[in-house]
PDB file of C-alpha atoms in Angstrom:
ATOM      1  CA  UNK A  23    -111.354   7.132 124.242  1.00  0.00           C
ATOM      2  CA  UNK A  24    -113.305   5.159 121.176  1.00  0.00           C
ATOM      3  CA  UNK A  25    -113.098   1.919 123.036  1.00  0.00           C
ATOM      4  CA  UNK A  26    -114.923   3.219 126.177  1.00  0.00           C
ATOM      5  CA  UNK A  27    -117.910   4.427 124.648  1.00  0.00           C
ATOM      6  CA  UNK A  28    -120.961   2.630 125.780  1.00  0.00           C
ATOM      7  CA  UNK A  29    -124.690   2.487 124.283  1.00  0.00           C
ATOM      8  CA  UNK A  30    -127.528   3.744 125.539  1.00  0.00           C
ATOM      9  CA  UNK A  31    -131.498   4.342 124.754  1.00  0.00           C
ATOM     10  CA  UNK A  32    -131.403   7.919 124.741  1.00  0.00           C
ATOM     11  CA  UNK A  33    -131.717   8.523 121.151  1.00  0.00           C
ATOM     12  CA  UNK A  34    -129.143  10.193 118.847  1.00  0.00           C
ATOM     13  CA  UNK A  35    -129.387  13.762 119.425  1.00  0.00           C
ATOM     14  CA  UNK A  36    -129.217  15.699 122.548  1.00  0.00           C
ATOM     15  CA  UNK A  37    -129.946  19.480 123.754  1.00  0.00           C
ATOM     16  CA  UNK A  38    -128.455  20.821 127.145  1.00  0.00           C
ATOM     17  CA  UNK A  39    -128.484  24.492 128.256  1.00  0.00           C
ATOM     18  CA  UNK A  40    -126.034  26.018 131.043  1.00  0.00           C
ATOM     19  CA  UNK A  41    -123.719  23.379 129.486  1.00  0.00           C
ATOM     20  CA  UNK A  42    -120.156  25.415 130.009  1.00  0.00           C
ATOM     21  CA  UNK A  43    -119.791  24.582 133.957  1.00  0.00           C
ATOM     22  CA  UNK A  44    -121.182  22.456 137.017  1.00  0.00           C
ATOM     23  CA  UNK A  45    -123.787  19.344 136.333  1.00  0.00           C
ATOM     24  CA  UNK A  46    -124.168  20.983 132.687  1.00  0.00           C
ATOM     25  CA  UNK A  47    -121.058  20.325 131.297  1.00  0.00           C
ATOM     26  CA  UNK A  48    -120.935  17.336 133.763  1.00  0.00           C
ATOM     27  CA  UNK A  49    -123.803  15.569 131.370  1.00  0.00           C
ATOM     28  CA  UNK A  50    -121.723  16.806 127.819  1.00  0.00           C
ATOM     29  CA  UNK A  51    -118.775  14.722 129.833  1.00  0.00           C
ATOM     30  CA  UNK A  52    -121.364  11.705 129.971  1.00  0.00           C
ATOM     31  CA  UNK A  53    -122.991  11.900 126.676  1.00  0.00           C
ATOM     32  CA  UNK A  54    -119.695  12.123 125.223  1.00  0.00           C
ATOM     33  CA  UNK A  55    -118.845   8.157 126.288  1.00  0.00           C
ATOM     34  CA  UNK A  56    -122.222   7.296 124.715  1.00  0.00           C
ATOM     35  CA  UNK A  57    -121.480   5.064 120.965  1.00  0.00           C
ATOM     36  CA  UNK A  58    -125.424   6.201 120.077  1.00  0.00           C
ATOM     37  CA  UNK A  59    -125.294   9.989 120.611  1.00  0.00           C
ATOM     38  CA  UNK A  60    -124.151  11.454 117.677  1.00  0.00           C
ATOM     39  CA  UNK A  61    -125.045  15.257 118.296  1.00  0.00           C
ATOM     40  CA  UNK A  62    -124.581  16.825 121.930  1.00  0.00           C
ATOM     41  CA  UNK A  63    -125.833  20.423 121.301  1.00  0.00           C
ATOM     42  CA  UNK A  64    -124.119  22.377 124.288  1.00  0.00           C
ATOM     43  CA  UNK A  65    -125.867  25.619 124.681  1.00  0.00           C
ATOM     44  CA  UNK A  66    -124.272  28.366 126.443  1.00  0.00           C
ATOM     45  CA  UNK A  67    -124.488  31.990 126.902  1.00  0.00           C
ATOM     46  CA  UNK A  68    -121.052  32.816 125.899  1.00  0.00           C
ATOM     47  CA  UNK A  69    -118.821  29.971 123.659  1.00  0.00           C
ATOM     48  CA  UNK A  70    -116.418  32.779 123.973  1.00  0.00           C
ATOM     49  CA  UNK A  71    -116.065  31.744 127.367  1.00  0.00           C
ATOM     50  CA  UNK A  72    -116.698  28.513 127.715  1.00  0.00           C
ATOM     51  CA  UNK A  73    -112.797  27.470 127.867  1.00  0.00           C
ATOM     52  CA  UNK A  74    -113.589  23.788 129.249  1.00  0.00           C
ATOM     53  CA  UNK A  75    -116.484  23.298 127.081  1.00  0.00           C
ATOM     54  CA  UNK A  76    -114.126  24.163 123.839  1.00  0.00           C
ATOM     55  CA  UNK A  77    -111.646  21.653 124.928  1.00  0.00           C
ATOM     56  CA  UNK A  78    -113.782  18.915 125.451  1.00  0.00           C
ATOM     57  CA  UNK A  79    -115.434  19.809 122.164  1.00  0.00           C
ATOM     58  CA  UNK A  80    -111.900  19.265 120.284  1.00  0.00           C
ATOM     59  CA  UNK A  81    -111.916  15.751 121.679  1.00  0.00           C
ATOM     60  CA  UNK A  82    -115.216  15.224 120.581  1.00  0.00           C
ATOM     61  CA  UNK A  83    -116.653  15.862 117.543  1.00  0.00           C
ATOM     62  CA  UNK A  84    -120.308  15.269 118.326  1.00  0.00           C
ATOM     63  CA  UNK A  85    -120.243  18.135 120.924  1.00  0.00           C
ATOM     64  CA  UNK A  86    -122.099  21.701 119.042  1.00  0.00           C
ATOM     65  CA  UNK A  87    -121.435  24.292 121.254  1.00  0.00           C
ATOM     66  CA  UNK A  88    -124.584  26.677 120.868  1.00  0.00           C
ATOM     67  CA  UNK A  89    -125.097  30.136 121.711  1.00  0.00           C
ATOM     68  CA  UNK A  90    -128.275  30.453 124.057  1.00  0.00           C
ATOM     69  CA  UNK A  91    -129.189  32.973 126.768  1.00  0.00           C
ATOM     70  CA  UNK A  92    -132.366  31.628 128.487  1.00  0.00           C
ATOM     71  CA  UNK A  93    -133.567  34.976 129.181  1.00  0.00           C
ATOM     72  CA  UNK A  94    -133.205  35.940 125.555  1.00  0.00           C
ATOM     73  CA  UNK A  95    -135.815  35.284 123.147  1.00  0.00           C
ATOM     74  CA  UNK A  96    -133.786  35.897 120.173  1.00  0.00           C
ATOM     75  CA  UNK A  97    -130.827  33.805 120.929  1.00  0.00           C
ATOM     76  CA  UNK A  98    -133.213  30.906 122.099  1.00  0.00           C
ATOM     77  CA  UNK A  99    -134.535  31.129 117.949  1.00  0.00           C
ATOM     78  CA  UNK A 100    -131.194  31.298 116.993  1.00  0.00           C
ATOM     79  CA  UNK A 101    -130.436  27.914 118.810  1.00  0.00           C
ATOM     80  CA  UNK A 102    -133.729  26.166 117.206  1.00  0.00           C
ATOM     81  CA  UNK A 103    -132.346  27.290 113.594  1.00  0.00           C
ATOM     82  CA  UNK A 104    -128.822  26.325 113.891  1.00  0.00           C
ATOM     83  CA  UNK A 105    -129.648  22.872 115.298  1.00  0.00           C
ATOM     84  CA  UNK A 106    -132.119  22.307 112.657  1.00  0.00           C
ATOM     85  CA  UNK A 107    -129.356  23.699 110.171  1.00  0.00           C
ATOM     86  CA  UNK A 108    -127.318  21.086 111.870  1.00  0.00           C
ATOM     87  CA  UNK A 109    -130.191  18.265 111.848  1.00  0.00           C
ATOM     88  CA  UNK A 110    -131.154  18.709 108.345  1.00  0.00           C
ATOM     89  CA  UNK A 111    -134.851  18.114 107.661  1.00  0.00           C
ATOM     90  CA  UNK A 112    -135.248  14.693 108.592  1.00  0.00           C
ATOM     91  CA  UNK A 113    -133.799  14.767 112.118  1.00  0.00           C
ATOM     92  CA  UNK A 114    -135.206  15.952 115.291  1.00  0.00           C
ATOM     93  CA  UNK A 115    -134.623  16.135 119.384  1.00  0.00           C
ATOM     94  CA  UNK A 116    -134.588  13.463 121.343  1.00  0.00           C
ATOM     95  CA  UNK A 117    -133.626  14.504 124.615  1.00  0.00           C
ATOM     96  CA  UNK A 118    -134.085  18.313 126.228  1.00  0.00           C
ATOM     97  CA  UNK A 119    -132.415  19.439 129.498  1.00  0.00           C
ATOM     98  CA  UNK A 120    -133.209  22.088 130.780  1.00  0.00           C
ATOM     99  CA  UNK A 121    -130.157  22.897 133.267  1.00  0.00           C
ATOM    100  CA  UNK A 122    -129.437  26.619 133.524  1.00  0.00           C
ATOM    101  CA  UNK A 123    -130.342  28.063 136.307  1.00  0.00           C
ATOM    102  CA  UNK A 124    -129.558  30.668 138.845  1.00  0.00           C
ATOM    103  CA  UNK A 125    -128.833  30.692 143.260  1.00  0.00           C
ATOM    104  CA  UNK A 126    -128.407  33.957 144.290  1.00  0.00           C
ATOM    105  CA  UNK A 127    -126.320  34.497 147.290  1.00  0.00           C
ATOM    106  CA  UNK A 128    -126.669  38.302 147.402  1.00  0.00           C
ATOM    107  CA  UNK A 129    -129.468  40.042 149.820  1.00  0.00           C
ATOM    108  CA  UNK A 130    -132.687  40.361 148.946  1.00  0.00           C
ATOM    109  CA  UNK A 131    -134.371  36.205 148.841  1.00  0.00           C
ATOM    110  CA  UNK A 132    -135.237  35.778 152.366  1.00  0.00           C
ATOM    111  CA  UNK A 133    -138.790  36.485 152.927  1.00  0.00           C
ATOM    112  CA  UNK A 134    -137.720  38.952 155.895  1.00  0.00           C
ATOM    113  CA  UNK A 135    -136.211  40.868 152.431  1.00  0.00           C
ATOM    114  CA  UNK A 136    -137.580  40.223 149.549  1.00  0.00           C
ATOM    115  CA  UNK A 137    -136.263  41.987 146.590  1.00  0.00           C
ATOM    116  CA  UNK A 138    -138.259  42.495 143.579  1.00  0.00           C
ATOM    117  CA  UNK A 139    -135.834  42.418 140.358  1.00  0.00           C
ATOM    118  CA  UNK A 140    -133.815  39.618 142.577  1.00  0.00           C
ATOM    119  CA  UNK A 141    -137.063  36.931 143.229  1.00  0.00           C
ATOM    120  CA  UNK A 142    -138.390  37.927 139.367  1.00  0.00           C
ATOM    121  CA  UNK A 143    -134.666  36.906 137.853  1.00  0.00           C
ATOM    122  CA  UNK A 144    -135.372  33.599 140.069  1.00  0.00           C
ATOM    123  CA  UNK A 145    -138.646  33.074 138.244  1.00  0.00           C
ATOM    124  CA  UNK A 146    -137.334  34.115 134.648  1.00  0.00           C
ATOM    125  CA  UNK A 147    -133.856  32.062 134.925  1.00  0.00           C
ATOM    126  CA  UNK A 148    -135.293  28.727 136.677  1.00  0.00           C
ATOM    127  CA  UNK A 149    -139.074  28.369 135.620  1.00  0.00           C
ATOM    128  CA  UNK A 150    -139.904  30.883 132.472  1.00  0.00           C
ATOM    129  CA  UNK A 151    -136.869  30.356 130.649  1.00  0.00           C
ATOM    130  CA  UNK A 152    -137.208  26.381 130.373  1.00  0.00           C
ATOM    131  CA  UNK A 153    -141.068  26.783 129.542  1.00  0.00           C
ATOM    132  CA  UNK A 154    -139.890  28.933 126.487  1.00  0.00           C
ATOM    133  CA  UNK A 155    -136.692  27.222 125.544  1.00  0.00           C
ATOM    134  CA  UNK A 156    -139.125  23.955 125.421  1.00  0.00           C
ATOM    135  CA  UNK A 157    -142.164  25.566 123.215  1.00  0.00           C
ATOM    136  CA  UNK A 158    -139.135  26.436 120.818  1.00  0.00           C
ATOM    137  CA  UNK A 159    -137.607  22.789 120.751  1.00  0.00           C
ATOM    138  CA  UNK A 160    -141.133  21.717 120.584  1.00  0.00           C
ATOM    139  CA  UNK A 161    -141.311  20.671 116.917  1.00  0.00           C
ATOM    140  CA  UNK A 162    -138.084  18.910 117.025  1.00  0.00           C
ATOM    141  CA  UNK A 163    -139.049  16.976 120.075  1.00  0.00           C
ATOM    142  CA  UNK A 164    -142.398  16.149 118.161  1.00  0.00           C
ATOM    143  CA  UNK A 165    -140.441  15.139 115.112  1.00  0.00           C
ATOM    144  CA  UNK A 166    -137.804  12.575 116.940  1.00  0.00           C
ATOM    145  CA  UNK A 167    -140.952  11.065 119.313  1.00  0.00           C
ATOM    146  CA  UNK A 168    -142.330   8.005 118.362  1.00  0.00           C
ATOM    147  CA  UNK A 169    -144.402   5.263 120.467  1.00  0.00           C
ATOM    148  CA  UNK A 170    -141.054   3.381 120.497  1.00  0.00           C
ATOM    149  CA  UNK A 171    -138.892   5.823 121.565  1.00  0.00           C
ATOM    150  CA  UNK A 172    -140.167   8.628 123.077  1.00  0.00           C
ATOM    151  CA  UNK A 173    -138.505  12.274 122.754  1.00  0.00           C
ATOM    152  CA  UNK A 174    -137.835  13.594 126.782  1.00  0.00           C
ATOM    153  CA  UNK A 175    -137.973  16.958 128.266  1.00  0.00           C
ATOM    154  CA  UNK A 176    -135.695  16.554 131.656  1.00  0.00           C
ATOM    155  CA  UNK A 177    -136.068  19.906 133.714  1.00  0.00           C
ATOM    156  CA  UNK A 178    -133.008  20.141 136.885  1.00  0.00           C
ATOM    157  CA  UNK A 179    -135.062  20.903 139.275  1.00  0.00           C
ATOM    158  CA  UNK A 180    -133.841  20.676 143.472  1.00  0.00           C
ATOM    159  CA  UNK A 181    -135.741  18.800 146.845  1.00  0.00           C
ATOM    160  CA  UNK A 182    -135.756  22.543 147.824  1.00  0.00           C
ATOM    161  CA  UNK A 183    -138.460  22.925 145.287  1.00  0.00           C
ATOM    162  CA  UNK A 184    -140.455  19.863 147.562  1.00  0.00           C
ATOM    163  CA  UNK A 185    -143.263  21.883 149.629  1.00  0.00           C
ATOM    164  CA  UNK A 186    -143.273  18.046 151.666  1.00  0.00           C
ATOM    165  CA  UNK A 187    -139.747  18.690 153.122  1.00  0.00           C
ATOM    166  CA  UNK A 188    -140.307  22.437 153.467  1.00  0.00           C
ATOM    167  CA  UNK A 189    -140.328  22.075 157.517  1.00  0.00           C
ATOM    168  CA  UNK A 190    -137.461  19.346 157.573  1.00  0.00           C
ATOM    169  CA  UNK A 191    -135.127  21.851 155.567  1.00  0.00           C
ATOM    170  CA  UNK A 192    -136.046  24.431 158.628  1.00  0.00           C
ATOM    171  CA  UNK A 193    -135.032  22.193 161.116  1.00  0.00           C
ATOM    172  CA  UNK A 194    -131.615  20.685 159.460  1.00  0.00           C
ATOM    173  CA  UNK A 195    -130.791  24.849 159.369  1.00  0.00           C
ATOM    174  CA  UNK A 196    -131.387  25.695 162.392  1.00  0.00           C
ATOM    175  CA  UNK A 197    -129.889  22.345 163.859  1.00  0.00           C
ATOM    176  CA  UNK A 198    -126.910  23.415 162.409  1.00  0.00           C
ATOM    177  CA  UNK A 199    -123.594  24.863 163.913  1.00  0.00           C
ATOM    178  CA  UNK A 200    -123.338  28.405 162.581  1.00  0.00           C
ATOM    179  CA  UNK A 201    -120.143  27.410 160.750  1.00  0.00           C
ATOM    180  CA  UNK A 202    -122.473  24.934 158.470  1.00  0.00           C
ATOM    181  CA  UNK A 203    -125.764  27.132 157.851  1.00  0.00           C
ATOM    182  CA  UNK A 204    -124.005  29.059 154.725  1.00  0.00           C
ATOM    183  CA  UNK A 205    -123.354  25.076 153.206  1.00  0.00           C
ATOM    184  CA  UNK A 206    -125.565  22.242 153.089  1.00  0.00           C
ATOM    185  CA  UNK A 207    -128.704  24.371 154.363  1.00  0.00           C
ATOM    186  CA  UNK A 208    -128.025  27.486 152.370  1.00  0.00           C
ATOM    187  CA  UNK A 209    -131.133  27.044 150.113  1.00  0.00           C
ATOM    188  CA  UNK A 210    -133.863  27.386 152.671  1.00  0.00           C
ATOM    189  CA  UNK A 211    -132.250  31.038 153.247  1.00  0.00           C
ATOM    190  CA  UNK A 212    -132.451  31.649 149.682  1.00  0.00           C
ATOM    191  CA  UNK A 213    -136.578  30.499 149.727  1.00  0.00           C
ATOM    192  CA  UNK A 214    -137.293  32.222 146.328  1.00  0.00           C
ATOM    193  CA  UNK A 215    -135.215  29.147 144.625  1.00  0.00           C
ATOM    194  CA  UNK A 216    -136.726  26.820 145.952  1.00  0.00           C
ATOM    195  CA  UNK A 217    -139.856  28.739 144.620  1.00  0.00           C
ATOM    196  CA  UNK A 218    -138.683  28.678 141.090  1.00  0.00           C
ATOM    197  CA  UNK A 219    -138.290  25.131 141.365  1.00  0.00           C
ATOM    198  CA  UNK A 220    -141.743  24.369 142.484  1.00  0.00           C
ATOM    199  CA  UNK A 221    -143.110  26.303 139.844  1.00  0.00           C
ATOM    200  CA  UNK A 222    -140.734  24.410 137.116  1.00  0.00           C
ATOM    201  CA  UNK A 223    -142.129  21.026 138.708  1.00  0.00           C
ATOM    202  CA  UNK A 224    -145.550  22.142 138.102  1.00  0.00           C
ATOM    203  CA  UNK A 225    -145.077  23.648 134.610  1.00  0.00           C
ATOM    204  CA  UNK A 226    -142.871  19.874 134.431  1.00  0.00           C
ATOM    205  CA  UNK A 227    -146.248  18.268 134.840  1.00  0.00           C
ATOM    206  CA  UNK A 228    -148.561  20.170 132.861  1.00  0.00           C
ATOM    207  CA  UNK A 229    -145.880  20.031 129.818  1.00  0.00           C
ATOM    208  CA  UNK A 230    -146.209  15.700 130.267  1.00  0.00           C
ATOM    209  CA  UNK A 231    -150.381  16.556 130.093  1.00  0.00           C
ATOM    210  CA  UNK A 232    -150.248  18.643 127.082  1.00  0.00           C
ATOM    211  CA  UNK A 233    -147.880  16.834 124.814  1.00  0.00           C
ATOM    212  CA  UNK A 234    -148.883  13.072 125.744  1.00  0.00           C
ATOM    213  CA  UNK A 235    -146.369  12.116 123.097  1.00  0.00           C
ATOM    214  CA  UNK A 236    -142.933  12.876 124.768  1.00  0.00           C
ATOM    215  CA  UNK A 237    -141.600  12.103 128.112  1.00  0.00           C
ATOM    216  CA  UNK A 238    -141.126  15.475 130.729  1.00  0.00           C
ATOM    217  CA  UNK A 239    -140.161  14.913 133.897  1.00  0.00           C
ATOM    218  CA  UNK A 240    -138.113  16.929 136.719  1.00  0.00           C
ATOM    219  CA  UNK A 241    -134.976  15.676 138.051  1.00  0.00           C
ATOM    220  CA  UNK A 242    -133.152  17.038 141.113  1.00  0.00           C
ATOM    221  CA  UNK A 243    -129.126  16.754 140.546  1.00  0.00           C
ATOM    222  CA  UNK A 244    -128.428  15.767 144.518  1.00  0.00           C
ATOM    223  CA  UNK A 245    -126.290  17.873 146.567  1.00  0.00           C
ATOM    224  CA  UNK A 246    -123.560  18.328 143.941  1.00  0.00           C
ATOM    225  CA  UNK A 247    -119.767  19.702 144.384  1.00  0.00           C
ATOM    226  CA  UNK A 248    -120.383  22.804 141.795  1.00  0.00           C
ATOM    227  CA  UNK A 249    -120.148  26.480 141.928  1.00  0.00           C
ATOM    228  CA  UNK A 250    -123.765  26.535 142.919  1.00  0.00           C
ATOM    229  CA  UNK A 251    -123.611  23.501 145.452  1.00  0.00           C
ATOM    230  CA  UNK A 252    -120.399  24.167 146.958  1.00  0.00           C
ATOM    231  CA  UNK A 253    -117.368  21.806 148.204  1.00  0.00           C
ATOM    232  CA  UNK A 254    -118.848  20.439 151.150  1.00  0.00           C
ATOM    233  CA  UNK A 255    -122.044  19.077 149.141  1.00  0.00           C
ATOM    234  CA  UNK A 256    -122.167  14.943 149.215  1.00  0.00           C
ATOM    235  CA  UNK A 257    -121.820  14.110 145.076  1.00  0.00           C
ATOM    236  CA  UNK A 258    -119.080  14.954 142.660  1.00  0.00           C
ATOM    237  CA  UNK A 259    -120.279  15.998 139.526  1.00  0.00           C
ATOM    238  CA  UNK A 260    -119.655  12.830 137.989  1.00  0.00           C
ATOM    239  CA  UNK A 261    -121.609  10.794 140.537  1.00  0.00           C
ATOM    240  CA  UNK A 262    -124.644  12.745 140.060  1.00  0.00           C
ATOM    241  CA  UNK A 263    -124.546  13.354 136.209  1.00  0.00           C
ATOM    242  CA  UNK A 264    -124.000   9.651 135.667  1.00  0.00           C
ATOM    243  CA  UNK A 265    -127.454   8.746 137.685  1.00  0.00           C
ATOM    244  CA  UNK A 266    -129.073  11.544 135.482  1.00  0.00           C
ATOM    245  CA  UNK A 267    -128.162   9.930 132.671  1.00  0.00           C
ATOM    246  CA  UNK A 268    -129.169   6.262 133.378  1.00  0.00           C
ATOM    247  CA  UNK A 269    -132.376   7.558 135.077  1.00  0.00           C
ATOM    248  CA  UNK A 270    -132.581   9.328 130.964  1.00  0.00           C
ATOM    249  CA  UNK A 271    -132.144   6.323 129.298  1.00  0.00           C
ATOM    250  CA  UNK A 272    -134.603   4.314 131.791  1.00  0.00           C
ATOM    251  CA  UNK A 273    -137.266   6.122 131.232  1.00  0.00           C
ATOM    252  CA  UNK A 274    -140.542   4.455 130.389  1.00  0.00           C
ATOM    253  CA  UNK A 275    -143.789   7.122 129.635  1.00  0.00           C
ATOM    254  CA  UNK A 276    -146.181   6.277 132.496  1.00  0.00           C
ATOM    255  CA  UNK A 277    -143.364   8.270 134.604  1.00  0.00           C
ATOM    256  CA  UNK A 278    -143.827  11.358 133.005  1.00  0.00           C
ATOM    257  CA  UNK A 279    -145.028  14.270 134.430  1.00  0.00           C
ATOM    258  CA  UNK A 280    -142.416  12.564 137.704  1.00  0.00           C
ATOM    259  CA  UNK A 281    -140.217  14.303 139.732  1.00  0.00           C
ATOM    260  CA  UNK A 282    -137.136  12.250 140.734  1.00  0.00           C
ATOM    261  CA  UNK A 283    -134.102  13.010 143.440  1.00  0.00           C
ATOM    262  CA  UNK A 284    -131.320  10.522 144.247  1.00  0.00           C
ATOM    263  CA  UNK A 285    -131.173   8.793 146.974  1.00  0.00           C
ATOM    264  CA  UNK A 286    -128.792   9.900 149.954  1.00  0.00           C
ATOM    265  CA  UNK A 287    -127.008   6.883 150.228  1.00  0.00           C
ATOM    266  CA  UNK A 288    -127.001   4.796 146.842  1.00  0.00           C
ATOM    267  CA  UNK A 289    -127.430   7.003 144.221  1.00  0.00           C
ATOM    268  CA  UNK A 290    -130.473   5.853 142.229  1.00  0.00           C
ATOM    269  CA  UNK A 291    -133.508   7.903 141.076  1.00  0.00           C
ATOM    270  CA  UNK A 292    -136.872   7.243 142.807  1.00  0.00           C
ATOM    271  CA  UNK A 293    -139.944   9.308 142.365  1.00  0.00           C
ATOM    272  CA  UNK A 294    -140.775  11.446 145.350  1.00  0.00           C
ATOM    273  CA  UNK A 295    -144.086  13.683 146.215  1.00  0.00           C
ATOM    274  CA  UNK A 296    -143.705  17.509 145.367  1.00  0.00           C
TER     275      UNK A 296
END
């Protein structure tokens, strides 16, 4: 495995929540072939259960497997001490990603049915928890960042989030044949995700106003063969995961405060209107 490593310019240490499954432990799987990344801090809720995520750790030695429940404030200052245990005191972040996330399937998103406790777990999984996973990274971000090589903040975000393609989404739906609707239009049903999402592109750009020295952008993953995307979606997980992580590395600061989606045909990242 040593002699496929490649370099990149995304600095040496990296933090990814919801790392155990899906595009998460997609990215570990990329960062892993990377000669320059010498700490990939894989935060989960459970190690305990994070079978795949252990193995791939035995095989790599720069994968931390960290213990982080974005809904939990405590385990989130856990995290920041054990990486900076990790660190030491000269060290900090370079890269952020905030990936967990949450797509109900159950009743209660459609706006015919809203459910309370169902849309507010929406909110706290995909838009509150990065905001509060980031303020704790914060000083380690600020500590790595330099006019040279910027620290980033990447928040997986979704086109459903995109208020612009709102009515198109509405149309592929209901253009579908019933057999299809559950699959590749599912998320317009479930219209408090895409909700969460817009709200995590707008905190996105207010984080990239308020700390002018790092990099924050939103990235959506593409329609991605995971738990949460299904089989019928158009990327495997290592298709999308590898454009996230060149679109990373390629990052130049005057994008910041961008959101980016692949492509439908070649996938490469291009900035597109929320």
């Amino acid at each position: 495995m040593e002699n496929m490593a490649t370099s990149s310019k995304l600095g040496p240490n990296i933090f990814i929540t919801g790392a155990n499954r899906g595009i998460g432990l997609g990215l570990v799987k990329e960062f892993a072939k990377q000669s320059d990344v010498q700490n990939i801090f894989a935060g989960c809720r459970d190690p305990n259960k994070a079978k795949e995520l252990s193995d791939l750790q035995a095989a790599h030695p720069s994968i931390k497997i960290i213990q982080i429940d974005v809904q939990n404030d405590s385990t989130i200052k856990s995290a920041v001490t054990e990486v900076e245990r990790i660190l030491g005191p000269n060290s900090g972040l370079n890269v952020l990603i905030n990936n967990a996330a949450i797509f109900g399937k159950q009743s209660g998103q459609k706006l015919s049915d809203p459910d309370r406790k169902t849309w507010l777990e929406h909110f706290d999984v995909n838009t509150v928890g990065p905001a509060i996973v980031t303020a704790a990274f914060l000083p380690l971000l600020r500590k790595a960042s330099s006019a040279e090589s910027a620290s980033k903040v990447v928040n997986i975000s979704s086109e459903l989030a995109s208020t612009r393609l709102l009515p198109s989404f509405g149309q592929v739906l209901y253009g579908l044949p019933e057999d299809v609707r559950g699959t590749k239009a599912i998320g317009y049903g479930n219209i408090v995700y895409g909700m969460s999402k817009a709200a995590l592109n707008h905190y996105t750009r207010a984080l990239a106003c308020d700390e002018p020295s790092l990099i924050a952008i939103s990235a959506c993953p593409g329609w991605v063969r995971t738990d949460m995307g299904e089989e019928k979606a158009d990327l495997s997980v290592e298709e999308s995961t590898s454009a996230i992580v060149k679109l990373i590395a390629g990052l130049k600061h005057e994008q910041s405060g961008g959101y980016f989606s692949p492509g439908r045909k070649a996938i490469e990242f291009t900035p597109i209107d929320f």
